[in-house]
Amino acid sequence: MTNPDDRIADGLPVTDESTAADIVDPEDVVLVSGFGGVGYPKRVPIALADADRDLSLTVISGGGVGGEIDDALIEANQVARRFPFQTRRISRAAINEDEVAFHDRHISRFGDEVRLGDFGDPNVAIVEAVAVGEDWLIPSTSIGHTPSFVAAADRLVVEVNRRQPRALEHVHDVYQRDLPPNREPIPITDPVERIGSPEVTFDAGKLAAIVETDRPDDPYNFREPTVVDTTIADTLRSFLEAELERNPTLQDRVHLQFGVGSLGNALMGALSEIDFGDRTVVYFGEVFQDGLLNAIDEGLLSGASATSLALSVEGQKRLFEDVDRYAEHVVLRPADVSNNPALIDQFGVVGVNSAVDVDLYGNANATHIGGTRLVNGIGGGGDFNRNCRLGIIALPSTAGGGDISRIVPAVPHVDHTEHDHSVIVTEHGVADLRGLSPTERMDAMIDVTHPDFRDDLRRYRDRALEDGGHVPLNADFVSR
Amino acid sequence: MTNPDDRIADGLPVTDESTAADIVDPEDVVLVSGFGGVGYPKRVPIALADADRDLSLTVISGGGVGGEIDDALIEANQVARRFPFQTRRISRAAINEDEVAFHDRHISRFGDEVRLGDFGDPNVAIVEAVAVGEDWLIPSTSIGHTPSFVAAADRLVVEVNRRQPRALEHVHDVYQRDLPPNREPIPITDPVERIGSPEVTFDAGKLAAIVETDRPDDPYNFREPTVVDTTIADTLRSFLEAELERNPTLQDRVHLQFGVGSLGNALMGALSEIDFGDRTVVYFGEVFQDGLLNAIDEGLLSGASATSLALSVEGQKRLFEDVDRYAEHVVLRPADVSNNPALIDQFGVVGVNSAVDVDLYGNANATHIGGTRLVNGIGGGGDFNRNCRLGIIALPSTAGGGDISRIVPAVPHVDHTEHDHSVIVTEHGVADLRGLSPTERMDAMIDVTHPDFRDDLRRYRDRALEDGGHVPLNADFVSR
């Protein structure tokens, strides 16, 4: 154990990870920091996985976390319930086998729901920090729902990670909201305005243990953009340039958001090819991914607001070496601020998110294959698709090496309804659904389907139109 | 024609309804006032219906309007496109036959979408008012999206209705928002705080015609509460009383919302049976229905915020005779304020809305029978279900005189997803879905199903569980 320093204030209960893990009781509701695969606790979850105890934990994170939690702890059968959002293979498999109970919620509302006990009474929060004091901590590479979790839990365990730079505090803007009905409007009038402090504060009596670590994040790996990714990016670019011309909300400033993942990252990276004229371009989203580093370095993006620095290993290295310069442009916020419906609306955000499949009527499935098997969390997709001025869903037209159309007659699981987003983009074009009836939507969607599947969908459409109704659905489908 | 008076300022272009109707070109996009079946223009739509011209109009309202528009104008085949929200038999039939193109959006976002031309470039706004001046008007029994519509349209026709009391201005609080990205947070910290003025302002050059009328609203008729309605109200009352005890956001104040319709009205009327202790109870919703008049008169409700006085003929008479007293408690707002996600969240609203059917996984269909035939609009259901602290869906467990279960394996149209609301109530009990996995949700939902259908749903559940997956769906369903 090292001595207290600028990372850990004097007199705090520094201990080893096994001792800290013993603070967690077998059936506890455990809240962990982390979002976008970074900023989550690492040593205590491993110690819980390795513990010679039978645990039946409820584990709750703000967003995606690493293998120390969703591989090790799940494989050790120590987790009975897990909320929300999943992208890792092992945790998804356990959920799909119904070995772990799971349900998914919208990011913006989840912190409140946890505080109010919707997922059980929160016992322990385990939080990664770059520094900790008697009644404060500074989050590391993500903020996520850490402020809500620290407020909700009875006991607090802090992992101080010396590999994460202390200077991350210059990126953070922690604004902690009271619970309803006493909260005020969030007083932000510019996407990168700072209204809080770098610190998450808590009741000193909660602080049960501090563990030191230098274990790195296990962040997402982005694949190289495929030909389809870059074709989608080109299609989106042409559409956005036309929209910039005609949309009065985009004349001086453009506020953009891109969903997490390889396609989202590729789209962020393609920003430099868009002709924004002399408009100010600001990112107001949930995750800050590698693609945005270039956009900031090139001066294309004047600022970015997010809740997670969801960078690759290389991207993280680049940011860490130059934190103070990036902190002039990048603001990290709690997830209930980064994803806040009021702010997304206020800034007229143009949001681009993905889906597993979409249907001819414009409904989108972002989470389940065949309606049953969890493949992804909903994350902030609902926050942005619903509240953006222009909600765009971008996805490749096929999956399975071209064998499966992602445009289907009717999605078997609906995460985003026909009432929410406005536009669908594939590598075959743009379906601008604004103001279209279901019958018109069917034609627009067939136009962006892969050519191999258009005839099938036309046959479906013709049979559906014979059956009639405002939303023409084929009788075979309706009869179930 | 009467002379100008306190209703119509001097020198304005007062004319007859046929002349006013001629201002509308055959393919115009026409925006009409009205919400909750009241406050819509009456004489000019009738004149358009009677005109010896072939019209192919796009007609856009904020919410429900009367037969002068959705019966007469539709029956005269003068409407090609109609947005959003429908409850009337004749307009629904035309939409279900695909004779009229239709699509539905969330109320809170619709005013912006219209201003930005998502449904075509707005040509004419036809608006009912209780008074009009050179560059202002005072809405009548609803505000709805009138401020956005008046801002969006090139030409403005005002129907001044002398049957609607001038004193309605004391109820109104018109706060007009700039378009993104220049809008500010809405500065309301109390649900019935006034931040605007009674007037909707406009560019004087838009005012093309004024028509006088004393034609009454054609409001909704509420049926008498059924035994099932009152049983649902009792079930809801017990649930809410328990929630008041345990929920820290409900200790001092309770902010309630009820959806439009007979069940909603019955639930509003049953408020007086709930033991709120010494809590302040305020309504923050979309429509003010008859049930709330008693609650105000009894002092149970200290105030109410809505966008429509959606009262019955008797309720309207009662309010009109005593407008100034009710105006001390009731605030009418634009629909983008009454239904604003930020305000619904800020006040921690407990919202109760209905549905056509709900499924074992918690998804809800509020608009379509069999997935195809439009039966209702989504209205503000999405605004409230998603953004309420506690989103409750209340519905009878059966339809068709008991022949059809409203709890089904999977809804054929999804308006509200499993990620949105929290609780389902029928006359058979409460399914509190908070923190439940899909498998657990199936059991909770079967418990609130009508006993006649529970065995069927149990058989479905067992087959679905054999097929497995995180969301167990039966293979027959998935194979479509």
mmCIF file of N, CA, C and O in Angstrom, chain A residues 10 29 79 98 166 198 207 257 261 329 345 354 408:
data_model
loop_
_atom_site.group_PDB
_atom_site.id
_atom_site.type_symbol
_atom_site.label_atom_id
_atom_site.label_comp_id
_atom_site.label_asym_id
_atom_site.label_seq_id
_atom_site.Cartn_x
_atom_site.Cartn_y
_atom_site.Cartn_z
ATOM 1 N N ASP A 10 -5.411 12.281 3.646
ATOM 2 C CA ASP A 10 -4.934 11.645 4.878
ATOM 3 C C ASP A 10 -6.076 11.004 5.668
ATOM 4 O O ASP A 10 -7.185 11.534 5.704
ATOM 5 N N VAL A 29 -27.395 -5.308 -3.301
ATOM 6 C CA VAL A 29 -27.552 -4.557 -4.546
ATOM 7 C C VAL A 29 -26.314 -3.672 -4.667
ATOM 8 O O VAL A 29 -26.099 -2.774 -3.842
ATOM 9 N N VAL A 79 -23.657 -13.399 -9.754
ATOM 10 C CA VAL A 79 -24.620 -12.352 -10.109
ATOM 11 C C VAL A 79 -25.984 -12.975 -10.407
ATOM 12 O O VAL A 79 -26.110 -13.810 -11.303
ATOM 13 N N ASP A 98 -31.402 -17.022 -19.219
ATOM 14 C CA ASP A 98 -32.220 -16.675 -18.051
ATOM 15 C C ASP A 98 -31.547 -17.117 -16.741
ATOM 16 O O ASP A 98 -32.218 -17.348 -15.741
ATOM 17 N N ARG A 166 -4.785 12.212 -12.887
ATOM 18 C CA ARG A 166 -5.468 13.111 -11.955
ATOM 19 C C ARG A 166 -6.089 14.293 -12.691
ATOM 20 O O ARG A 166 -7.137 14.815 -12.322
ATOM 21 N N PRO A 198 -15.665 19.459 -10.364
ATOM 22 C CA PRO A 198 -15.067 18.175 -10.756
ATOM 23 C C PRO A 198 -15.418 17.039 -9.800
ATOM 24 O O PRO A 198 -15.162 15.876 -10.103
ATOM 25 N N LEU A 207 -18.202 6.221 3.515
ATOM 26 C CA LEU A 207 -16.947 5.747 2.919
ATOM 27 C C LEU A 207 -16.397 4.569 3.717
ATOM 28 O O LEU A 207 -15.833 4.726 4.794
ATOM 29 N N GLN A 257 -24.868 14.286 -32.370
ATOM 30 C CA GLN A 257 -24.667 13.141 -31.471
ATOM 31 C C GLN A 257 -24.537 11.891 -32.321
ATOM 32 O O GLN A 257 -25.263 11.741 -33.317
ATOM 33 N N GLY A 261 -20.262 2.594 -30.757
ATOM 34 C CA GLY A 261 -20.035 1.431 -31.615
ATOM 35 C C GLY A 261 -19.173 1.766 -32.812
ATOM 36 O O GLY A 261 -18.834 2.927 -33.047
ATOM 37 N N HIS A 329 -11.923 21.712 -24.554
ATOM 38 C CA HIS A 329 -13.000 21.479 -25.532
ATOM 39 C C HIS A 329 -14.009 20.426 -25.089
ATOM 40 O O HIS A 329 -15.113 20.386 -25.613
ATOM 41 N N ASP A 345 -33.464 18.561 -26.660
ATOM 42 C CA ASP A 345 -34.460 19.393 -27.351
ATOM 43 C C ASP A 345 -33.979 20.836 -27.504
ATOM 44 O O ASP A 345 -34.076 21.429 -28.574
ATOM 45 N N SER A 354 -27.886 3.606 -34.151
ATOM 46 C CA SER A 354 -28.021 2.421 -34.985
ATOM 47 C C SER A 354 -29.138 1.513 -34.477
ATOM 48 O O SER A 354 -29.834 1.832 -33.517
ATOM 49 N N VAL A 408 -37.128 -5.293 -42.420
ATOM 50 C CA VAL A 408 -38.028 -6.441 -42.330
ATOM 51 C C VAL A 408 -39.474 -5.951 -42.354
ATOM 52 O O VAL A 408 -39.735 -4.762 -42.139
#
